[in-house]
PDB file of C-alpha atoms in Angstrom:
ATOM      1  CA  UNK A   1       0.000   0.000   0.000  1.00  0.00           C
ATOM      2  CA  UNK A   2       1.124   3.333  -0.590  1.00  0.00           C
ATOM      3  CA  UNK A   3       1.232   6.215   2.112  1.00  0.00           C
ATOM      4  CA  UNK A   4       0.006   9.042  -0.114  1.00  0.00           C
ATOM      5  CA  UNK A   5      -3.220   6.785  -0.373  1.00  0.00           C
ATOM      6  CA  UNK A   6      -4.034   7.346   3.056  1.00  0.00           C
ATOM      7  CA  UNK A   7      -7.490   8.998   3.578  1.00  0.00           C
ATOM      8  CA  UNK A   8      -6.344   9.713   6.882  1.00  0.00           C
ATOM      9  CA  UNK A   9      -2.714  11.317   7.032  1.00  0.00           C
ATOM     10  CA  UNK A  10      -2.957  11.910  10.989  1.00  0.00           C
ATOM     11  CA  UNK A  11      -4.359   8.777  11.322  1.00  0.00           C
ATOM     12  CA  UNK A  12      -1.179   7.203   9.759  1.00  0.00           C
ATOM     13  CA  UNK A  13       1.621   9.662  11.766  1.00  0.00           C
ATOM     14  CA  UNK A  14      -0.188   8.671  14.890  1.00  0.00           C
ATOM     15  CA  UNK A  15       0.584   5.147  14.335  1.00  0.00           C
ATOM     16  CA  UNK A  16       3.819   5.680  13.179  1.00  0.00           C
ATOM     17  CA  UNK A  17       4.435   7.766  16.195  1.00  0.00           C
ATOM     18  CA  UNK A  18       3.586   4.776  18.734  1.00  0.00           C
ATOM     19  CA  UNK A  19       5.352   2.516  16.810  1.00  0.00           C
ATOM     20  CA  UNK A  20       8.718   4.447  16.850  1.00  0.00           C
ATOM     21  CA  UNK A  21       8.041   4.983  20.444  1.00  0.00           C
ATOM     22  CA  UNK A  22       9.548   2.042  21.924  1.00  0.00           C
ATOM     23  CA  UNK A  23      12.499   1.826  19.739  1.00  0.00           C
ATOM     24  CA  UNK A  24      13.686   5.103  19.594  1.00  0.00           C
ATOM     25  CA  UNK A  25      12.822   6.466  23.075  1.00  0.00           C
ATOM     26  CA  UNK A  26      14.447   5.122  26.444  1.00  0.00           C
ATOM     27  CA  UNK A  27      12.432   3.615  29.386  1.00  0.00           C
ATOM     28  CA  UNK A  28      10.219   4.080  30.618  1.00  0.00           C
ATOM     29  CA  UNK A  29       7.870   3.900  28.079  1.00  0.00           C
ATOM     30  CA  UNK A  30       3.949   4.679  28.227  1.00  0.00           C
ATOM     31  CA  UNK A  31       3.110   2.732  25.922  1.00  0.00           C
ATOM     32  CA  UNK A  32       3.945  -0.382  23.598  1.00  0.00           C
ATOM     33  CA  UNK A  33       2.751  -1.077  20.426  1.00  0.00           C
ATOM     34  CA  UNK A  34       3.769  -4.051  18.229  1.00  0.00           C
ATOM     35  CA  UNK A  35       0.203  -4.225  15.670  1.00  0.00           C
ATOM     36  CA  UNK A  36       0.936  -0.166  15.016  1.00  0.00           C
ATOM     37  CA  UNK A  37       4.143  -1.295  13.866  1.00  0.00           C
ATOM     38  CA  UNK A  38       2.996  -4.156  11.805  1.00  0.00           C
ATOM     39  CA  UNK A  39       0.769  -1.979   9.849  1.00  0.00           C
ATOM     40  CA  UNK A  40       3.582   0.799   9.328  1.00  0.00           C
ATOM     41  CA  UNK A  41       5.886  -1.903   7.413  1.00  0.00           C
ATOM     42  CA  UNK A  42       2.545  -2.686   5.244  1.00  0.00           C
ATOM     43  CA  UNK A  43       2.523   0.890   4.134  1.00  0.00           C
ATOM     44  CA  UNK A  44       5.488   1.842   1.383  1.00  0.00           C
ATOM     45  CA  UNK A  45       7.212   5.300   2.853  1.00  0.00           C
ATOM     46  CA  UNK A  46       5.359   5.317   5.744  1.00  0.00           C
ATOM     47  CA  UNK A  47       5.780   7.886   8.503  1.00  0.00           C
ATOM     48  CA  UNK A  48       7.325   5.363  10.638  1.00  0.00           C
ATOM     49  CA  UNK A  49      11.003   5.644   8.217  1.00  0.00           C
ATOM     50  CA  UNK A  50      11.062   9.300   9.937  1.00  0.00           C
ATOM     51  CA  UNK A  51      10.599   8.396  12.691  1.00  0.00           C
ATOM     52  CA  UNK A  52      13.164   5.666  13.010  1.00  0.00           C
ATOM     53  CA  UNK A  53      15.356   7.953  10.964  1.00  0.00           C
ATOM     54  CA  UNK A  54      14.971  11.399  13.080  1.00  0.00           C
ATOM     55  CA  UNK A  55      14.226  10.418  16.668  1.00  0.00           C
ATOM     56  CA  UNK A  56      15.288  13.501  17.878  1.00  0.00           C
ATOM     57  CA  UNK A  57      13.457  16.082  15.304  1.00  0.00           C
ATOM     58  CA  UNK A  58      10.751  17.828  17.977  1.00  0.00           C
ATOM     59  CA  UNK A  59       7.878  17.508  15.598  1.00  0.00           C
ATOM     60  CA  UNK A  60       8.244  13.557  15.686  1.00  0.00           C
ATOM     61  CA  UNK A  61       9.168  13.434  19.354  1.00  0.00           C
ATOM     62  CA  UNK A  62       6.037  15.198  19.676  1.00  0.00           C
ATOM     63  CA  UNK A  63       3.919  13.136  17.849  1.00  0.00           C
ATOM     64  CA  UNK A  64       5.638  10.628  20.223  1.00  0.00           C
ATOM     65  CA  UNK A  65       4.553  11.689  23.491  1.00  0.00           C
ATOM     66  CA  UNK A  66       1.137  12.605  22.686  1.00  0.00           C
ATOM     67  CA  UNK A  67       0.029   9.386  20.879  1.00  0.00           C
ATOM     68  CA  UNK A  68       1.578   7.503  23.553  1.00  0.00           C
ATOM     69  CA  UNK A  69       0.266   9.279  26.245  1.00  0.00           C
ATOM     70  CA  UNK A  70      -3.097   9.567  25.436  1.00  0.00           C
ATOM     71  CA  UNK A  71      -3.381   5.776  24.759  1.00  0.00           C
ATOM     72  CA  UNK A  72      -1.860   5.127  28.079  1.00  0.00           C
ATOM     73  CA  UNK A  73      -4.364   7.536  29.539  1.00  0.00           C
ATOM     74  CA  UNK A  74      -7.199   5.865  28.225  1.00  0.00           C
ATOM     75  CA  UNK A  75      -6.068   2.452  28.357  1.00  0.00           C
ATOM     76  CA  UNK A  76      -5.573   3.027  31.972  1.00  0.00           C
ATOM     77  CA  UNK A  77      -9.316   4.325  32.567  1.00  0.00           C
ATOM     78  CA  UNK A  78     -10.467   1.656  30.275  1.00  0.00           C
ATOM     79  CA  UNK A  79      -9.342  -0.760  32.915  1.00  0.00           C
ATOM     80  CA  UNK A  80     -10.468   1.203  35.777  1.00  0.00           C
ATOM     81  CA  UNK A  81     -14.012   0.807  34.559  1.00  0.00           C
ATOM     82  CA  UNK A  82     -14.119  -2.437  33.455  1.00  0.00           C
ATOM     83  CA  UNK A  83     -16.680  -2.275  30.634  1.00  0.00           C
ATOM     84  CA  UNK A  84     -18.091  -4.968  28.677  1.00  0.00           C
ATOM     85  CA  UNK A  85     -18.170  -2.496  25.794  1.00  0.00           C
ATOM     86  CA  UNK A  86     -15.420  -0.312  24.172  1.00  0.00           C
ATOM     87  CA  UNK A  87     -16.853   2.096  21.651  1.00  0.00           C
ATOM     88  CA  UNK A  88     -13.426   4.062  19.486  1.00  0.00           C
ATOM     89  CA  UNK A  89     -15.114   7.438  17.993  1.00  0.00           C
ATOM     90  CA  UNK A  90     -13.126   7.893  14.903  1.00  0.00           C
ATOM     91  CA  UNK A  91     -10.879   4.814  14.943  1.00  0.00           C
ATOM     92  CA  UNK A  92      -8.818   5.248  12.479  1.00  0.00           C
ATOM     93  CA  UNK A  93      -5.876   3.504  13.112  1.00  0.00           C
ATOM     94  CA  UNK A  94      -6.140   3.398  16.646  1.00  0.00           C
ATOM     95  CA  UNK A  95      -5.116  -0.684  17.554  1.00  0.00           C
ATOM     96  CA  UNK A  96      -6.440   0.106  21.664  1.00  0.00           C
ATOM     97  CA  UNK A  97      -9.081  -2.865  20.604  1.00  0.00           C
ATOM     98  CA  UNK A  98      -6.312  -5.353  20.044  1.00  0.00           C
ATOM     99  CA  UNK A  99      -5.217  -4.857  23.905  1.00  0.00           C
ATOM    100  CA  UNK A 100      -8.236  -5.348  25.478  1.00  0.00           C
ATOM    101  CA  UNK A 101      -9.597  -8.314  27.466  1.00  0.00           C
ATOM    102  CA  UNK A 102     -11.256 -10.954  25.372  1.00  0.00           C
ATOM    103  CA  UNK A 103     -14.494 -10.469  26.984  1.00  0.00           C
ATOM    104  CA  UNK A 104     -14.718  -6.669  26.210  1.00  0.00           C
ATOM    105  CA  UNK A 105     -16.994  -6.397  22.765  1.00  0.00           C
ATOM    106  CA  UNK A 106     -15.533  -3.931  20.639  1.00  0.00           C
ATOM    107  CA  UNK A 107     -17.108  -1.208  17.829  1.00  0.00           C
ATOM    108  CA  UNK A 108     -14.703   0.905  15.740  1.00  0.00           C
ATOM    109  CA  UNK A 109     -16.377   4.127  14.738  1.00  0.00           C
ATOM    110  CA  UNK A 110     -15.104   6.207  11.514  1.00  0.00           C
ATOM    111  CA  UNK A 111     -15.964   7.632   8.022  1.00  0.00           C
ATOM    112  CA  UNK A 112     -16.912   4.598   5.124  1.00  0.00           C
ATOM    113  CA  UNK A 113     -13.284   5.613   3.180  1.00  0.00           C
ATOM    114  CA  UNK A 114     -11.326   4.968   6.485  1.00  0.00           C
ATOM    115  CA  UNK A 115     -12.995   2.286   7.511  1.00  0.00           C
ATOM    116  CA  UNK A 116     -12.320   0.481   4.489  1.00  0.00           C
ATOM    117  CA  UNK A 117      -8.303   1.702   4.288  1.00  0.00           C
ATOM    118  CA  UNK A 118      -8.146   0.455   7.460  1.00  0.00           C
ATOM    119  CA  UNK A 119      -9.787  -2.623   6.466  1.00  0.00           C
ATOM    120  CA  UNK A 120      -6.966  -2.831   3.901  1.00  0.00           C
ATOM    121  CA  UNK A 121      -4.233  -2.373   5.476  1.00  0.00           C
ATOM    122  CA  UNK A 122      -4.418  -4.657   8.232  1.00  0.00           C
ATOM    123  CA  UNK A 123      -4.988  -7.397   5.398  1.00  0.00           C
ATOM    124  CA  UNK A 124      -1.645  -6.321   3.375  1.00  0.00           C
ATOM    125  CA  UNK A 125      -0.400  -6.080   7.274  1.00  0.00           C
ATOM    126  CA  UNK A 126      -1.560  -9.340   7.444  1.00  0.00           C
ATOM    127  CA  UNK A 127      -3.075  -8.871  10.749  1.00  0.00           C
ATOM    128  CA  UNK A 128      -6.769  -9.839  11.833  1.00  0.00           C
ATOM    129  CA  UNK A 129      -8.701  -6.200  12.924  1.00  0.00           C
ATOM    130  CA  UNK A 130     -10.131  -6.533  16.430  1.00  0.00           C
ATOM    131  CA  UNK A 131     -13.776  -5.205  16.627  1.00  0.00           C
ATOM    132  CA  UNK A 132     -17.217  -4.413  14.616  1.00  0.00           C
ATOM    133  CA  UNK A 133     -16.987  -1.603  12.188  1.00  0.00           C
ATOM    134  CA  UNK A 134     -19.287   1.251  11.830  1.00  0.00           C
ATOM    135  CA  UNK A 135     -19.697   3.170   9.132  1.00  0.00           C
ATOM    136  CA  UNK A 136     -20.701   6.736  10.266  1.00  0.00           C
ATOM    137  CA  UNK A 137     -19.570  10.576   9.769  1.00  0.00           C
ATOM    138  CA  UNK A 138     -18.993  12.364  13.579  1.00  0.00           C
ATOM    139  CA  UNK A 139     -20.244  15.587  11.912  1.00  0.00           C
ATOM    140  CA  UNK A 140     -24.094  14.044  11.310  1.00  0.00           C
ATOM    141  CA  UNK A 141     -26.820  13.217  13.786  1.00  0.00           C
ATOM    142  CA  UNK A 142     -27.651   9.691  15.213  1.00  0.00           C
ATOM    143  CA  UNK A 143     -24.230   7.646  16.215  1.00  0.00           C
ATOM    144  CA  UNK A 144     -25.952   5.738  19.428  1.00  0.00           C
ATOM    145  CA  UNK A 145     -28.868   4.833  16.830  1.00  0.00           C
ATOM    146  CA  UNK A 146     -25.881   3.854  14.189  1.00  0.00           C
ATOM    147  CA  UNK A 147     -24.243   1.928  17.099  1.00  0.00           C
ATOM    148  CA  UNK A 148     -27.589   0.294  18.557  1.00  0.00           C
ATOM    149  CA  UNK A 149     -27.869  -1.493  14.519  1.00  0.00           C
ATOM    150  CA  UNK A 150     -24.333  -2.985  14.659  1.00  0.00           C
ATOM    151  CA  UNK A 151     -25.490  -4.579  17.967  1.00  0.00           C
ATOM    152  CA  UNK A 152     -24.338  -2.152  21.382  1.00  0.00           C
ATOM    153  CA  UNK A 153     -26.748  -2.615  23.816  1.00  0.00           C
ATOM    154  CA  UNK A 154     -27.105   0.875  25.175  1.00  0.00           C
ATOM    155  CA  UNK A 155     -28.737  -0.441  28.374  1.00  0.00           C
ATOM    156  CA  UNK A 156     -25.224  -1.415  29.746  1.00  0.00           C
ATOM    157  CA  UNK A 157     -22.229   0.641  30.562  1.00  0.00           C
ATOM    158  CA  UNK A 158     -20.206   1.704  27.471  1.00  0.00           C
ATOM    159  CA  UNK A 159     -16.581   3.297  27.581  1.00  0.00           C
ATOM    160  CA  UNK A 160     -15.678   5.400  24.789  1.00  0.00           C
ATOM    161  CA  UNK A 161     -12.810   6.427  23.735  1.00  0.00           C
ATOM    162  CA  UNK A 162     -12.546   9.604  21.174  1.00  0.00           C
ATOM    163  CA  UNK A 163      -9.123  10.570  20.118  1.00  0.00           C
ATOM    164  CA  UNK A 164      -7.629  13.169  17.907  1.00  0.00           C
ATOM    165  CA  UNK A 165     -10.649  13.978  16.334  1.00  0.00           C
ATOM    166  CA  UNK A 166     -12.312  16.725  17.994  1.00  0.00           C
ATOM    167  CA  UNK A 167      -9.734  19.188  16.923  1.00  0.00           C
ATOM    168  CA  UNK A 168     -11.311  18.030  13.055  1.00  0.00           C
ATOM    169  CA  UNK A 169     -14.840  18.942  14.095  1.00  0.00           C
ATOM    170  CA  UNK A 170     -17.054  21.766  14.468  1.00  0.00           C
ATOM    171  CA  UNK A 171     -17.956  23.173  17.774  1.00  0.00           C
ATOM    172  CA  UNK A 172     -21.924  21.814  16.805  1.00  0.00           C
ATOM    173  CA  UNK A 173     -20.655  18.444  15.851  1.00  0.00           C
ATOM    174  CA  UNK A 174     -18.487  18.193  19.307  1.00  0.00           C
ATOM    175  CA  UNK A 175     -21.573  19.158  21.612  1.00  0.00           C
ATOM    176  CA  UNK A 176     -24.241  17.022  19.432  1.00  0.00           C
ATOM    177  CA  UNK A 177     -22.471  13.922  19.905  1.00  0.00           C
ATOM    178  CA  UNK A 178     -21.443  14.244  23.722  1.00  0.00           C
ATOM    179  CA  UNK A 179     -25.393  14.827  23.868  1.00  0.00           C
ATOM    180  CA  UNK A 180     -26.277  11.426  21.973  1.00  0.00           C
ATOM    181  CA  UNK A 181     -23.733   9.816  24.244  1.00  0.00           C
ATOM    182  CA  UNK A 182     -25.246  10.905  27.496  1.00  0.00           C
ATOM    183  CA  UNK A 183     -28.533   7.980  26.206  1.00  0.00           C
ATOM    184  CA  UNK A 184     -26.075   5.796  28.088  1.00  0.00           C
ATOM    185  CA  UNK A 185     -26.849   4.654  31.558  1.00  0.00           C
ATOM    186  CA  UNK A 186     -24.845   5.137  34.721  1.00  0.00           C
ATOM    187  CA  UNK A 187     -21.179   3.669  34.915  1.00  0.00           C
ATOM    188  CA  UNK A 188     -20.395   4.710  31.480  1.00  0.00           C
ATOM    189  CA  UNK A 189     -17.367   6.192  30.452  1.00  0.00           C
ATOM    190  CA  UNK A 190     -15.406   8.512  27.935  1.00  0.00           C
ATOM    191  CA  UNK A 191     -12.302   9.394  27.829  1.00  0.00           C
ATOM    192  CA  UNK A 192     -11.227  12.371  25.247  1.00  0.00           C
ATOM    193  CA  UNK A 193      -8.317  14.604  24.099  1.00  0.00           C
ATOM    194  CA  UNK A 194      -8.997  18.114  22.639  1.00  0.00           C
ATOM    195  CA  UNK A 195      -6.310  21.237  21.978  1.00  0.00           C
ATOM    196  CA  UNK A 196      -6.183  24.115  23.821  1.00  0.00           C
ATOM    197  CA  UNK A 197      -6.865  27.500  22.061  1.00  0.00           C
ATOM    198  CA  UNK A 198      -3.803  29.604  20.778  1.00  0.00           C
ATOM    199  CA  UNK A 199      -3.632  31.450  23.619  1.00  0.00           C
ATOM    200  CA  UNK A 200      -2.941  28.523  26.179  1.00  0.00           C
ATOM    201  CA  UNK A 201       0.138  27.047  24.068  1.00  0.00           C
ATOM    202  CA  UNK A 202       3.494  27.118  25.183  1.00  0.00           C
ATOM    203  CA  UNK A 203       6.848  27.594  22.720  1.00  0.00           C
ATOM    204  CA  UNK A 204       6.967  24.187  22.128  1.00  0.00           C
ATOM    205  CA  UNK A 205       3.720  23.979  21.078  1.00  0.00           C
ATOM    206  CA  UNK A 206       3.686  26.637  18.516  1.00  0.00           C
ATOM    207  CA  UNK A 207       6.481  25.039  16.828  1.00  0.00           C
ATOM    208  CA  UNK A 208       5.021  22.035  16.693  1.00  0.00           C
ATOM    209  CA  UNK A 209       1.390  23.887  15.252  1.00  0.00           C
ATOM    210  CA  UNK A 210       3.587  25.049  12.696  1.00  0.00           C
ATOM    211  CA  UNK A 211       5.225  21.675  11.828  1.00  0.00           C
ATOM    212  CA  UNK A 212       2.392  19.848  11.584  1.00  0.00           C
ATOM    213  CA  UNK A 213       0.919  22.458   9.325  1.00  0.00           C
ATOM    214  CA  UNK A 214       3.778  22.660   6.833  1.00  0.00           C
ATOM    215  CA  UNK A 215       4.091  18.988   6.653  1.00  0.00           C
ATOM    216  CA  UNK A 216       0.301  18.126   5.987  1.00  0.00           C
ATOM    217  CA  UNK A 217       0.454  20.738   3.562  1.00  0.00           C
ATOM    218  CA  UNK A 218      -3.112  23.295   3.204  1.00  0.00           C
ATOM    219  CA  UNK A 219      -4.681  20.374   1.743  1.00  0.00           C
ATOM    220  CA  UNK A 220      -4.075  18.499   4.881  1.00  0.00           C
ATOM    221  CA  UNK A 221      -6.558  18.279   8.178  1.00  0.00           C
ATOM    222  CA  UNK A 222      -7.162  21.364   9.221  1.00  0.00           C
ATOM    223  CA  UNK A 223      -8.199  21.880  13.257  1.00  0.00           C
ATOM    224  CA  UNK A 224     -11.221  23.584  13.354  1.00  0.00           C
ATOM    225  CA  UNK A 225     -12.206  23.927  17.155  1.00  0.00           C
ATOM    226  CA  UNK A 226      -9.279  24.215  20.129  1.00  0.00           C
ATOM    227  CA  UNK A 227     -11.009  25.123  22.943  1.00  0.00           C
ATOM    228  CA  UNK A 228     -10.259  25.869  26.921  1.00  0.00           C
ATOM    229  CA  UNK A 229     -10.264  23.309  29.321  1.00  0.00           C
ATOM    230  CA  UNK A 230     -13.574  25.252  31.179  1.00  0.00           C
ATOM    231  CA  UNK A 231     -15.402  25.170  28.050  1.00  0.00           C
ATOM    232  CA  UNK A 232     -15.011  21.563  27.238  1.00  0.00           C
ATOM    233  CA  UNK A 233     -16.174  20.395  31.327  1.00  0.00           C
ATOM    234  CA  UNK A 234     -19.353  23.154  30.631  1.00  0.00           C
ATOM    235  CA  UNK A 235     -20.180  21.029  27.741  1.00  0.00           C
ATOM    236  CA  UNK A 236     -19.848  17.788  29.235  1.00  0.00           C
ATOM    237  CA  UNK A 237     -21.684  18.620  32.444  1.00  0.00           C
ATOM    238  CA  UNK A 238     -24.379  20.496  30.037  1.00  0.00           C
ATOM    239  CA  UNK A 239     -24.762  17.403  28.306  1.00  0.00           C
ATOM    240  CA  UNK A 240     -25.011  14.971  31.643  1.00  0.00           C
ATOM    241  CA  UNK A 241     -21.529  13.675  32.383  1.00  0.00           C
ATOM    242  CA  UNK A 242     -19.390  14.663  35.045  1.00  0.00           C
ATOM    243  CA  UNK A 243     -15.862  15.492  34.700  1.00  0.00           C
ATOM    244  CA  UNK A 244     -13.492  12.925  36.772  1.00  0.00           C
ATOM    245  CA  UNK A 245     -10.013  14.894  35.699  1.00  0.00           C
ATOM    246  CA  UNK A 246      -8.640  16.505  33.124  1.00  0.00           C
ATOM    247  CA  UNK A 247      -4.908  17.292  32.648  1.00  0.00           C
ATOM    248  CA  UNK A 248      -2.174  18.368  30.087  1.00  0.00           C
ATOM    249  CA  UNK A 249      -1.005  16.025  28.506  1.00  0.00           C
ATOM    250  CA  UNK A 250       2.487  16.186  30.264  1.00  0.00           C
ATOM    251  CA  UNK A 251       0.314  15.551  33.676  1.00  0.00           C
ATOM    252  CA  UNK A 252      -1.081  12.636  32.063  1.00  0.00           C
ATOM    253  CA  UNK A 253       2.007  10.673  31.988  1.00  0.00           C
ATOM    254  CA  UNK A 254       2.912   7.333  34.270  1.00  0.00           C
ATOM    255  CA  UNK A 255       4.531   7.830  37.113  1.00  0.00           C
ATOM    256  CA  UNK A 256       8.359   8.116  36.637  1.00  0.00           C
ATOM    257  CA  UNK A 257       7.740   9.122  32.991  1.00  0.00           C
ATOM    258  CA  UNK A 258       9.640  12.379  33.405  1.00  0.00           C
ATOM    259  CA  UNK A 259      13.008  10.921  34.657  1.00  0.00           C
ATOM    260  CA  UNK A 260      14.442  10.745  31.147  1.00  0.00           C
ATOM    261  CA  UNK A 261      17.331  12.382  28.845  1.00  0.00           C
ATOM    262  CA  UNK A 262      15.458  11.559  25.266  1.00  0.00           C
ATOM    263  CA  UNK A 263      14.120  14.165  23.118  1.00  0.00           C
ATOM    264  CA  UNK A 264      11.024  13.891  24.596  1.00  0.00           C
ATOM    265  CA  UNK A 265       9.797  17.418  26.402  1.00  0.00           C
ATOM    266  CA  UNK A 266       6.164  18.550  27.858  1.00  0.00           C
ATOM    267  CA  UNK A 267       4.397  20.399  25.269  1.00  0.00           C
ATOM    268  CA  UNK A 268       1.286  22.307  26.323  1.00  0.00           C
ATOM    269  CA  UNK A 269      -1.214  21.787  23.341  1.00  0.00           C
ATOM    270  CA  UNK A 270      -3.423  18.777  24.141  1.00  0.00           C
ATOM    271  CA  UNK A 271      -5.462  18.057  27.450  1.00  0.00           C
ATOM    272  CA  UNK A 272      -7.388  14.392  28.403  1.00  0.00           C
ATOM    273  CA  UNK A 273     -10.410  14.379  29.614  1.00  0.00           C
ATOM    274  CA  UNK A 274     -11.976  11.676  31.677  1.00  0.00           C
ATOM    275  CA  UNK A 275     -15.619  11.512  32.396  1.00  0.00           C
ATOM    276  CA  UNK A 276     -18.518   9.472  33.718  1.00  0.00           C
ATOM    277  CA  UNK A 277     -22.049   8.637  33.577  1.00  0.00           C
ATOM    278  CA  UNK A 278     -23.171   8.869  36.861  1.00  0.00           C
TER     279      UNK A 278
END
């Protein structure tokens, strides 16, 4: 398969980035893994040769820590709850599935292209996929309903993960779906990222704005909602879920992550959200 093929270019550097992580970056690590890797190798000039190449260029460290991070976050309160049911909002190559327990049911959430990219790659990869597609757009109405057909049962706790999407979505589109989600009953979870407003970035996260802009080019993804940490909690409260934590990203890490002398440095662009159904 061929990189520039890739519906989803952020999709692809994401994985790429948490492949690279434990190879390139010393211990400890937040997170390993191997199936991101796997489907890397299937992809010709994938992001994952830059990575491997340039460990220390701050745009791919960068990419490091955050998709490592926020997996470890979630993967973390995934456990914590101990749902039956994992629900990924806007999956695209997002392997969480393949490392949870056998008896948690899975649904992976995305657009029809990326499903079916994704669908290809892990073939060429070579890899079974771990969960039940769903075909459906974030921006439209009626994802529980969409979920409901390919069998959730919405009458049980669900944990949902949504990651590095709502940066891609209008402000509408954010605060319609955390409204469907609320249909869920109590002891449901969601854990989400989101990026803070101009105003609330550090250096390092300028730079890295700037980066990611020049390399996805201005046909790329561009991020069309960043805002505060208090507006995203008056949302979720608003829309019946209460707010367990949210922290930078940096804040997010394991315990001991900081002790390190890699290129990898706090950058103060994304914050994780956890919150419940209670």
């Amino acid at each position: 398969m061929n990189a520039e093929e890739a519906p989803s270019p952020s999709a692809l550097m994401s994985a790429a980035a948490r492949a690279a992580h434990t190879v390139v970056d010393d211990v400890p690590h937040a997170f390993a893994d191997p199936v991101a890797r796997t489907l890397c190798e299937a992809v010709g000039s994938s992001p994952l040769g830059y990575q491997l190449a340039q460990p220390k260029a701050p745009i791919l460290a960068s990419a490091r820590l955050s998709a490592t991070i926020r997996s470890d976050f979630t993967a973390r309160s995934l456990r914590e709850a101990g749902a039956g049911q994992y629900v990924v909002l806007g999956s695209g190559l997002d392997t969480s599935a393949h490392y949870v327990t056998p008896d948690c049911a899975t649904w992976l959430v995305d657009q029809p292209g990326v499903l079916a990219w994704r669908q290809a790659l892990f073939a060429a990869a070579g890899v079974s996929d771990v969960g039940r597609y769903v075909p459906f757009d974030l921006g439209e109405v009626g994802i529980v309903s969409a979920l409901e057909r390919a069998g959730l049962d919405t009458s049980k706790p669900v944990f949902f993960s949504w990651l590095g999407v709502t940066m891609y979505l209008e402000e509408s589109a954010i605060r319609g779906v955390l409204g469907e989600l609320s249909a869920v009953p109590s002891g449901s979870g969601l854990v989400l990222d989101h990026f803070l407003p101009p105003g609330c970035r550090d250096g390092a996260a300028r730079e890295y704005t700037l980066a990611v802009g020049e390399a996805l080019g201005k046909g790329g993804e561009p991020w069309l909602c960043t805002p505060d940490s208090a507006t995203v909690t008056r949302w979720l409260t608003g829309s019946g879920w209460d707010v367990e934590s949210s922290l930078a990203e940096a804040d997010a890490a394991p315990i001991g992550f900081w002790d390190r002398n890699d290129a990898l440095r706090p950058m103060s662009l994304v914050q994780l959200v956890h919150a419940k159904r209670t």
